[in-house]
XYZ file of C-alpha atoms in Angstrom:
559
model
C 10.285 49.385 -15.978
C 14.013 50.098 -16.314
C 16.461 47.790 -14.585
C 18.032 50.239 -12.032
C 21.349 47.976 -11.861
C 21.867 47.373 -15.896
C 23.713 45.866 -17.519
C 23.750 43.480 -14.878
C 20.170 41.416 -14.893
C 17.510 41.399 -12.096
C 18.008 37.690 -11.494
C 21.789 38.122 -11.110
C 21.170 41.106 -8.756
C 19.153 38.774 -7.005
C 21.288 35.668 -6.786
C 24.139 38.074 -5.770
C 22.254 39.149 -2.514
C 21.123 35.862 -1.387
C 22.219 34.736 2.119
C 23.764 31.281 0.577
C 27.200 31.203 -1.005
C 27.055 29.370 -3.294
C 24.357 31.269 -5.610
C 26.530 34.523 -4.969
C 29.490 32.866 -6.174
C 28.012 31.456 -9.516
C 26.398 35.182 -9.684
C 29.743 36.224 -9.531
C 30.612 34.067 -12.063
C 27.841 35.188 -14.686
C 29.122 39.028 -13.942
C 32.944 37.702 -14.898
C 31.416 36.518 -18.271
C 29.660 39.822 -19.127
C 32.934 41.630 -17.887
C 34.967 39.508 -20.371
C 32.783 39.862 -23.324
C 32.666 43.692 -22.644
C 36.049 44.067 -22.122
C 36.791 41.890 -25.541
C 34.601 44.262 -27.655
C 36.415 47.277 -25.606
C 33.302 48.416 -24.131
C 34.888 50.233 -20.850
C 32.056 52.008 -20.615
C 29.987 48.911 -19.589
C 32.421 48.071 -17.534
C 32.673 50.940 -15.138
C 28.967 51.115 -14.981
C 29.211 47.018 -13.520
C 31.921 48.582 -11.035
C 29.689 51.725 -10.193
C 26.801 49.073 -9.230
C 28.758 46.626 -7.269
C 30.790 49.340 -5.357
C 27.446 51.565 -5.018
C 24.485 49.135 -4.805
C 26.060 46.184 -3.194
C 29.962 46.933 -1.131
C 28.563 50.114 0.218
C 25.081 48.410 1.413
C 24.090 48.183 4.721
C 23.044 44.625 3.741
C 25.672 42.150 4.749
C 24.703 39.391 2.186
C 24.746 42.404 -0.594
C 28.261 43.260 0.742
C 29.513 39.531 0.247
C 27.906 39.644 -3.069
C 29.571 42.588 -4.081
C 33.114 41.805 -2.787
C 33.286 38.221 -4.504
C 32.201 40.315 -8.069
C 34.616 42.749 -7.732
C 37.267 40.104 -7.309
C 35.514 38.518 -10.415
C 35.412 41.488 -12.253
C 39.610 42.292 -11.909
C 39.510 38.824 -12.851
C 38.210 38.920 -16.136
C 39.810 42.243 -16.620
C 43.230 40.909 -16.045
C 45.655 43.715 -17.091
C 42.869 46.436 -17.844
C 42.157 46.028 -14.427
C 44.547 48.991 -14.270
C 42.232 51.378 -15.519
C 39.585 51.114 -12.803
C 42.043 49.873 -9.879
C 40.936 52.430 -7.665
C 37.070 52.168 -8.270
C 37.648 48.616 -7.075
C 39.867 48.709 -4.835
C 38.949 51.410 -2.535
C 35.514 49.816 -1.767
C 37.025 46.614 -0.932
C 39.484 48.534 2.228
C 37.002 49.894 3.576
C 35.061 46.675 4.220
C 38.226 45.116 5.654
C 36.884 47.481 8.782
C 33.354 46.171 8.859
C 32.355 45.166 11.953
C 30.945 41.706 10.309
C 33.776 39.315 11.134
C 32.795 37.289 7.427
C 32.231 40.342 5.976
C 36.108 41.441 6.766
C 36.831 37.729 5.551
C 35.097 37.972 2.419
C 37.271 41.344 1.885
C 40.348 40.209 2.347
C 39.814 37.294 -0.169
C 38.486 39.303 -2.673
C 41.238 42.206 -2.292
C 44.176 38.969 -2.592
C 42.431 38.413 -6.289
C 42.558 41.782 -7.144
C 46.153 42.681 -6.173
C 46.871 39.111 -7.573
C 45.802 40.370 -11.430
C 46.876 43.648 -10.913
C 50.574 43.323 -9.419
C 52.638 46.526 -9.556
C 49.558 48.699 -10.705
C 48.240 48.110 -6.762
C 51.240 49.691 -5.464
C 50.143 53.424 -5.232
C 47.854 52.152 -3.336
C 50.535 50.742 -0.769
C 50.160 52.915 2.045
C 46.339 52.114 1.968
C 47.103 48.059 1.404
C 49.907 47.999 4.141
C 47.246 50.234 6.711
C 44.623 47.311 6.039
C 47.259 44.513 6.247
C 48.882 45.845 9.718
C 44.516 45.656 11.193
C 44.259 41.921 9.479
C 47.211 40.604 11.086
C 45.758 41.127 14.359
C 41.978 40.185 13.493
C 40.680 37.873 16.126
C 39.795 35.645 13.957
C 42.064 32.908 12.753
C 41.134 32.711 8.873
C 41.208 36.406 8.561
C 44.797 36.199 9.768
C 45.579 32.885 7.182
C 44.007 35.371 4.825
C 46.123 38.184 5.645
C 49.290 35.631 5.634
C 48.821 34.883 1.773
C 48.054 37.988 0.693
C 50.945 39.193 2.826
C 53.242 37.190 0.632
C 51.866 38.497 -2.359
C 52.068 42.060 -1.909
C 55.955 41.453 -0.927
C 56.624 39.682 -4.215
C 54.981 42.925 -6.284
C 57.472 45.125 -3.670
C 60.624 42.953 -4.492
C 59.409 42.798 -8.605
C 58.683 46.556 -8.290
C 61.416 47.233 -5.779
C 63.518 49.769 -8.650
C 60.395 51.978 -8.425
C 58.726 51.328 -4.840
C 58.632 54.376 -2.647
C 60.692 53.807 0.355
C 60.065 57.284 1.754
C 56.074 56.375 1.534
C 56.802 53.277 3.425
C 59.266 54.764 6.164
C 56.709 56.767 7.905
C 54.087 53.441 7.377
C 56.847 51.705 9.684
C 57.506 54.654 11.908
C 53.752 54.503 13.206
C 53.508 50.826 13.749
C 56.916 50.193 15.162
C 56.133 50.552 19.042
C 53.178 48.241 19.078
C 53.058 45.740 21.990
C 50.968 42.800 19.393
C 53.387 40.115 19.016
C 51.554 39.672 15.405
C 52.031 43.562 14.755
C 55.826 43.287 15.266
C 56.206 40.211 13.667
C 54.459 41.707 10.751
C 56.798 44.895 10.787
C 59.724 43.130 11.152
C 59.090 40.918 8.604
C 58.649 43.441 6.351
C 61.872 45.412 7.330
C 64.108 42.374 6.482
C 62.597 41.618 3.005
C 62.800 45.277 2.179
C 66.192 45.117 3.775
C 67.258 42.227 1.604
C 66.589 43.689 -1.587
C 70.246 45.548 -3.191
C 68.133 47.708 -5.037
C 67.111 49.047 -1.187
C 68.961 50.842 1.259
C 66.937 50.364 4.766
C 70.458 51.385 6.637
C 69.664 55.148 5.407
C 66.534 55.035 7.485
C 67.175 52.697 10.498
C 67.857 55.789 12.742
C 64.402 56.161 12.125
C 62.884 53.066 13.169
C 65.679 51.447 15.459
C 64.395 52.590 18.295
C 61.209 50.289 18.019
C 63.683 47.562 16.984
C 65.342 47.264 19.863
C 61.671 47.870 22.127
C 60.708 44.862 20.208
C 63.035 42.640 21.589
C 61.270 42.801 24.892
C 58.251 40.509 22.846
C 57.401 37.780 25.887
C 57.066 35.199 22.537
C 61.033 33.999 21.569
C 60.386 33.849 18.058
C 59.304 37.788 17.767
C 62.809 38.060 19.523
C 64.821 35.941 17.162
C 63.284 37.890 14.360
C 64.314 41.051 15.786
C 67.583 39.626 17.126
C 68.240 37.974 13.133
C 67.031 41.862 11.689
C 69.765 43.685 13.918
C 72.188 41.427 12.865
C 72.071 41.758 9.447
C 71.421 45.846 10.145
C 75.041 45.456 11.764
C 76.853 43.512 9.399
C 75.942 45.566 6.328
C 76.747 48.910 8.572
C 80.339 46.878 9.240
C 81.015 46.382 5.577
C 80.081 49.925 4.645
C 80.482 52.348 7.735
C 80.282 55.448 5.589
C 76.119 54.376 4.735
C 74.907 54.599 8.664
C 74.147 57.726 10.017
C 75.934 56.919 13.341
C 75.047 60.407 15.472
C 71.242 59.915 15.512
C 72.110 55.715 16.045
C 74.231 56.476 18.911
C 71.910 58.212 20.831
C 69.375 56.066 20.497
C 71.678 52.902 21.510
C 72.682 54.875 24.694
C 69.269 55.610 25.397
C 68.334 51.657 25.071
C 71.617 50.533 27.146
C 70.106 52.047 30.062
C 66.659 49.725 29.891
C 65.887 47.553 32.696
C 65.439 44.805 29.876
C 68.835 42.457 29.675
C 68.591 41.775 26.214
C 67.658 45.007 24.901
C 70.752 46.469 27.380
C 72.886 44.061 25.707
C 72.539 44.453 22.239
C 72.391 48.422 23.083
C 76.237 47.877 24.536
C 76.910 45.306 22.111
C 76.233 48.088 18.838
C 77.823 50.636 21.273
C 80.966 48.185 21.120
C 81.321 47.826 17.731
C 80.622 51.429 16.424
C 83.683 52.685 19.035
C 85.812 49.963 16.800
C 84.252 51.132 13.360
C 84.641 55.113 14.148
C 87.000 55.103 16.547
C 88.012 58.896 17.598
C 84.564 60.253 16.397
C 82.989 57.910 18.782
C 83.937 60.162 22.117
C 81.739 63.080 21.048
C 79.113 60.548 22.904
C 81.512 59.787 25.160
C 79.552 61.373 28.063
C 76.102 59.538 27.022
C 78.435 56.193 26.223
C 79.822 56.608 30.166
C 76.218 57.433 31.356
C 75.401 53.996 29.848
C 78.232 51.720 30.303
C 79.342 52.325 33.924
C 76.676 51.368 35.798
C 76.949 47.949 34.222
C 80.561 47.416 35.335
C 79.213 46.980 38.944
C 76.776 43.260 37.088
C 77.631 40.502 39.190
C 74.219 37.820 38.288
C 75.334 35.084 35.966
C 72.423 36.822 33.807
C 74.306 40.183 32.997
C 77.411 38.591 33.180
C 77.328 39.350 28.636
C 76.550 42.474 29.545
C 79.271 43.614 32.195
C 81.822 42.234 29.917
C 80.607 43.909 26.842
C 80.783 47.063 28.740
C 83.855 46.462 30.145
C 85.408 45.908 26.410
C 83.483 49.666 25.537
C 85.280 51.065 28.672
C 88.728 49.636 26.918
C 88.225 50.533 23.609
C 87.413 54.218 24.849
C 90.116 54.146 26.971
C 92.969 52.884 23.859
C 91.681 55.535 22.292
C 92.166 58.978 24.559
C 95.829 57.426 24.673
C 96.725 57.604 21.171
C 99.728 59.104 19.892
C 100.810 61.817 17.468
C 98.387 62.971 15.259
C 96.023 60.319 15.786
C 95.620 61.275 19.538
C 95.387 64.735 19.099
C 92.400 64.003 16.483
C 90.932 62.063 18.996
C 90.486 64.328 21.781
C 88.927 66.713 19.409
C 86.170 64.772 19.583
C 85.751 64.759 23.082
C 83.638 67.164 25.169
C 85.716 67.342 28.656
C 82.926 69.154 30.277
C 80.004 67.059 29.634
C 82.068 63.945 30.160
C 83.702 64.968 34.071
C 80.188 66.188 34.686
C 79.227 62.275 34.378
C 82.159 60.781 35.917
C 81.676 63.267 39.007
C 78.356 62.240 39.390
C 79.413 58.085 39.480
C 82.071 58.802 42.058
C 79.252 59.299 44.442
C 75.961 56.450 45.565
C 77.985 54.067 42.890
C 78.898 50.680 43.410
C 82.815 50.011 43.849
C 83.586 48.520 40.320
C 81.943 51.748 38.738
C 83.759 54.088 41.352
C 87.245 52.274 40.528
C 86.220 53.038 36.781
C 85.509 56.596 37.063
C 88.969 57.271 39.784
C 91.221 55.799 36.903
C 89.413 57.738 34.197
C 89.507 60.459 36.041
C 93.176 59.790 36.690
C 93.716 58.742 32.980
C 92.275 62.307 31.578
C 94.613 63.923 34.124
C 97.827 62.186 32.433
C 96.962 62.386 29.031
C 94.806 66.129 28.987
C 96.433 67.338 31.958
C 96.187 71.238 30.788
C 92.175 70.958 29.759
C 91.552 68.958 33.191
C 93.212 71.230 35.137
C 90.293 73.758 35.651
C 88.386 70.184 36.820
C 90.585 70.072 39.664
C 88.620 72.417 42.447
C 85.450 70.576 41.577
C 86.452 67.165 41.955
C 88.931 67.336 45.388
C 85.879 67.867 47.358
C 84.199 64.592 45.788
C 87.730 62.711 46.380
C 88.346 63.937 50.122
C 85.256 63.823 51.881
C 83.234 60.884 49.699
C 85.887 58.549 48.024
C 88.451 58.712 50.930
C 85.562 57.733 53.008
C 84.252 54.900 51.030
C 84.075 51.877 52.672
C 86.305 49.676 49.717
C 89.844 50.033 50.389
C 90.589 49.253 46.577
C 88.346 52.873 46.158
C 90.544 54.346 48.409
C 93.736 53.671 47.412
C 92.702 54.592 43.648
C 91.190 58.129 45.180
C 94.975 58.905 46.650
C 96.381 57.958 43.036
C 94.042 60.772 41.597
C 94.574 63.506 44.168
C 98.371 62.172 44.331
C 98.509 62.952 40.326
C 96.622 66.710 40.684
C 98.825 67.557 43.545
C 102.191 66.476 41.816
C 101.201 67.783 38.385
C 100.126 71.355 39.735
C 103.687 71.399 42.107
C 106.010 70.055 40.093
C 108.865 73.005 38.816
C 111.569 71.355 37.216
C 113.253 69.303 39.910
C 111.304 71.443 42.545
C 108.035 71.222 44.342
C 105.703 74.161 45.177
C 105.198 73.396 49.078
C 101.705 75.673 49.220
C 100.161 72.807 47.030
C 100.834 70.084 49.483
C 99.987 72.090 52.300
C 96.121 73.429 50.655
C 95.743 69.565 50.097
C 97.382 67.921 53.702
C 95.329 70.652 55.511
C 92.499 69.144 54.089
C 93.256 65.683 54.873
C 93.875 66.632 58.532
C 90.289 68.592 58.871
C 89.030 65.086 57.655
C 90.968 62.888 60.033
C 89.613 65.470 62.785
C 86.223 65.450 62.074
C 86.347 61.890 62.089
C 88.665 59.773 64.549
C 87.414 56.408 63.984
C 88.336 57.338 60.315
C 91.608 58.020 61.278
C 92.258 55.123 63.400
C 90.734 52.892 60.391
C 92.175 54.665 57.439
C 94.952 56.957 57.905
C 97.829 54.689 57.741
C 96.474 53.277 54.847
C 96.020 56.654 53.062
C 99.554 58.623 54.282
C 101.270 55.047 53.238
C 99.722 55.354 49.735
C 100.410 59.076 49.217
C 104.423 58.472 50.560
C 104.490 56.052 47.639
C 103.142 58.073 45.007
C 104.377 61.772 46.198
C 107.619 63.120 47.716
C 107.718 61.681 51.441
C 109.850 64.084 52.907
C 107.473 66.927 51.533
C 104.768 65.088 53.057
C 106.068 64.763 56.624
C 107.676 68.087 56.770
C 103.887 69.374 55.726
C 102.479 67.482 58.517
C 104.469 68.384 60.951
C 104.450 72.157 60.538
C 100.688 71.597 60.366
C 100.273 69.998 63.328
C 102.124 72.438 65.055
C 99.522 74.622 64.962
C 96.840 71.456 65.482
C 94.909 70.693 69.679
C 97.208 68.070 71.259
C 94.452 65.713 70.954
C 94.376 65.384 67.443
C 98.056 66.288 67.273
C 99.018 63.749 70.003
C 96.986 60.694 67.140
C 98.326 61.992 64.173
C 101.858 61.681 65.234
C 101.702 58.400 66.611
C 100.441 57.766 63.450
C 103.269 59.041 61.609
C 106.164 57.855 63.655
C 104.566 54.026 63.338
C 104.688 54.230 59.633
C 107.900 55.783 59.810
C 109.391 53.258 61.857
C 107.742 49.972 59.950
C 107.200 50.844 56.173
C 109.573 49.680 53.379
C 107.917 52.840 51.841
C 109.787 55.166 53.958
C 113.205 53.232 53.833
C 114.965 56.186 52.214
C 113.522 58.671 54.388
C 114.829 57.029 57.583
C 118.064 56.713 56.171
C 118.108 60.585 55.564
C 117.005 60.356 59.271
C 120.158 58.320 60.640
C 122.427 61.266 59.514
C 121.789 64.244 60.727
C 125.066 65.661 60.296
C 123.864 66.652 56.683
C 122.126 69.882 56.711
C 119.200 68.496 54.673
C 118.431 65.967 57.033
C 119.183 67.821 60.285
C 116.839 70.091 58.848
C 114.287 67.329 58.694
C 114.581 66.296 62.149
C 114.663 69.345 63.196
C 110.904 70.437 61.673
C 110.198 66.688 63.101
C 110.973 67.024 66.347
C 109.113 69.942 66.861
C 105.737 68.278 66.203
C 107.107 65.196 67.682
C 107.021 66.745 71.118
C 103.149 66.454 71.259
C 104.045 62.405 71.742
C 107.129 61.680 74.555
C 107.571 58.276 73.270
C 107.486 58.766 69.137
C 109.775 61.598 69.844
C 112.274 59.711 71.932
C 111.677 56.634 69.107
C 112.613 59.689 66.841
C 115.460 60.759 68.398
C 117.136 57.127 68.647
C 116.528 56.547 64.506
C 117.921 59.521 64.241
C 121.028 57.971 66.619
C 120.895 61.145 68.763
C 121.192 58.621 71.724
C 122.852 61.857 74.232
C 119.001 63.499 73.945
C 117.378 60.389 73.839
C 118.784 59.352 77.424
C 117.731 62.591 78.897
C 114.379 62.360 77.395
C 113.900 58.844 79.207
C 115.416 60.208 82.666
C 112.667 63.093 82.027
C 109.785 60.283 81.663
């Protein structure tokens, strides 16, 4: 009868299914010896049938001792083909994958060894097989058992050294999309596999991994979350050099699609990925400078919320932030031509839709932030923030003049202080309707809230006397409060007259007061007085600054 698995004899087939090792590997070894004769005389024909048999009869059995068999003959049979192995790569090395998913745990063992041999003869003529090779090696590296993964180590190292021999002609945009899959595994083997393989790929000059890292930097960063602090040393060593070549050659990095994926991982609740996030955040506003605050409003969204860090453990990270928050800063204050290129970067909507959103439920640091942004934009954009104006008084009257930090405070009256001025000032004149819209609603404030007045008001009517025109302020007031219930009337001038009387910010307005024989200031005493009237003793404190000592007698003889 005809041998059904010719050329190779029944006593071979026989030895190559036996349960021991040892008579499948010198089974193995009598198949490598018929290979190499046939493959001397040129007899390929011989030597696909062999392959047909073992990948057929044996690989594909159901049998595990047949599968062994088969794997370790394969392996034998690339052996003895050496660099003809090329012809029939596929043929052998298909069969051998798929039993690196066999559920036998020595069966996937026996796979792995005998796919190392083959890719070990055939070097670069394995690597259009690379996607399938680099699917198999990401499942060995995370087999549960321990030799599989040695296995997987060694032939790990030898499919690199084909990439980096082969690296002119390896296909990066075959392997980008291999990466992209893996990348946001939570196996501490995975990553360290992927990572690994990003920074020998990424050390090769003949490869440019910077092209793609918008792509995969994402899962980067995630890994640095790994519980195990070598994973995160990898990844921490990987962005580093990522950085340094994007330093040396900015124009390589596609920084739009890397921005937005930094600002989306400054926001995690993990402190190291939030701090290398800021940190990359930091240096691309120094590399790109003006074209930086298109992100501006995503950057803000990011960095503000860590200027309020006060644990020793964020500490990197509020200070990193802080040196974002300056850099952005240098920049909307440019001069010339430079400046003018800067801000046409920026997006003034999108960016006072954040900062009006941190002036409210913020913690102080961020709220001081925002108030001298806010008050920054105003100086330096004043015509394009001027239609911001409406939107953010209400924000600065009834929530930041009511915040319980003084230091908010105070930095809420230089804002409103700089709108009001900038919108009145004429030349050498001011437009009193301004002051009035925004003094009117101060007073409703102080009205609907008298503790507030009695804990703030002093401190807010000194501030705004220091920053806008005094007399304009207390002429305001008074014709106001003409008009005001004596109750609240009666408070607010007792108010003003105490400040009047004590503040080294209103020395030049009392002086106006002590002579009254110029028009100007009679003027002033006169709108004064009037509103004075609601209090007998601030008016009659008036009336004696003033030196008007006649009245003031028959005031007190009235009392």
């Amino acid at each position: 009868m005809e041998n059904a698995f010719a050329p190779i004899s029944e006593a071979c087939v026989k030895a190559l299914s036996d349960k021991t090792y040892d008579k499948r590997k010198m089974a193995a070894l009598e198949i490598e010896k018929m290979v190499t004769d046939f493959n001397a005389k040129k007899n390929m024909t011989q030597v696909k049938r062999i392959i047909d048999v073992l990948s057929k009869d044996f690989v594909r059995s159901n049998d595990l001792n047949k599968k062994k068999g088969g794997l370790i003959a394969l392996a034998a049979t690339s052996i003895a083909l050496g660099k003809e192995t090329e012809r029939f790569i596929e043929d052998i090395v298909n069969p051998i994958l798929n039993c690196l998913m066999d559920s036998d745990m020595r069966v996937r063992y026996f796979a792995s060894e005998s796919l190392y041999n083959v890719v070990k003869v055939s070097r670069g003529s394995v690597l259009p097989f690379f996607p399938s090779l680099f699917n198999a090696l990401s499942r060995l590296v995370i087999d549960p058992d321990q030799n599989i993964k040695n296995g997987s180590e060694i032939l790990d190292r030898l499919l690199k050294d084909i990439v980096i021999e082969s690296s002119q002609t390896f296909d990066l945009d075959a392997f980008i999309p291999l990466v992209r899959e893996r990348i946001m595994v939570k196996s501490s083997f995975a990553r360290q596999f992927i990572i690994s393989w990003i920074s020998v790929l990424n050390a090769v000059p003949e490869i440019n991994m910077v092209m793609y890292l918008p792509e995969i930097l994402h899962g980067l960063f995630q890994m640095l979350e790994d519980p195990l602090p070598e994973i995160q040393r990898m990844c921490e060593s990987l962005l580093a050099q990522f950085l340094k070549i994007i330093k040396a050659d900015p124009g390589a990095a596609d920084i739009p699609k890397m921005t937005n994926v930094l600002i989306v991982q400054a926001q995690s609740n993990n402190t190291l990925i939030q701090f290398y996030a800021i940190n990359w955040i930091k240096e691309f506003v120094q590399l790109y400078r003006g074209e930086i605050l298109e992100f501006a409003s995503g950057i803000f969204t990011a960095i503000l919320p860590c200027l309020a860090f006060e644990s020793d453990a964020k500490k990197s990270i509020k200070d990193c932030a802080n040196a974002v928050n300056l850099h952005l800063l240098e920049l909307v204050s440019g001069v010339g031509e430079d400046k003018q290129r800067n801000l046409s970067f920026l997006e003034l909507n999108s960016v006072m839709e954040v900062l009006r959103q941190y002036l409210v439920h913020s913690p102080v640091p961020t709220k001081i932030a925002v108030l001298k942004w806010v008050h920054h934009l105003f100086t330096e954009v004043h015509d394009e923030m001027s239609e911001h104006a409406n939107k953010l008084f209400p924000v600065l009257l009834r929530d930041c003049l009511s915040d319980s930090s003084d230091e908010v405070v105070l930095q809420a009256i230089v804002v409103l202080a700089e709108i009001v001025n900038s919108a009145t000032v004429q030349g050498n004149y001011y437009y009193k309707p301004q002051y009035r819209t925004f003094l009117v609603e101060l007073l409703s404030l102080f009205s609907d809230n008298n503790a507030f007045l009695e804990k703030r008001g002093t401190l807010i009517i000194r501030q705004l006397c220091r920053l806008l025109n005094a007399e304009y302020i207390y002429r305001t007031f008074a014709e106001i409060l003409l008009g005001e219930s004596i109750g609240l009337a009666t408070t607010m001038v007792r108010t003003l007259n105490m400040i009047l009387l004590t503040t080294s910010d209103l020395f030049d307005l009392r002086n106006m007061l002590r002579d009254i024989r110029n028009e100007k200031s009679a003027s002033l005493f006169d709108c004064l007085y009037r509103c004075w009237a609601h209090c007998p003793v601030s008016t009659l404190s008036l009336c004696l600054l003033a030196q008007c000592y006649q009245h003031a007698l028959e005031i007190v003889n009235l009392l």
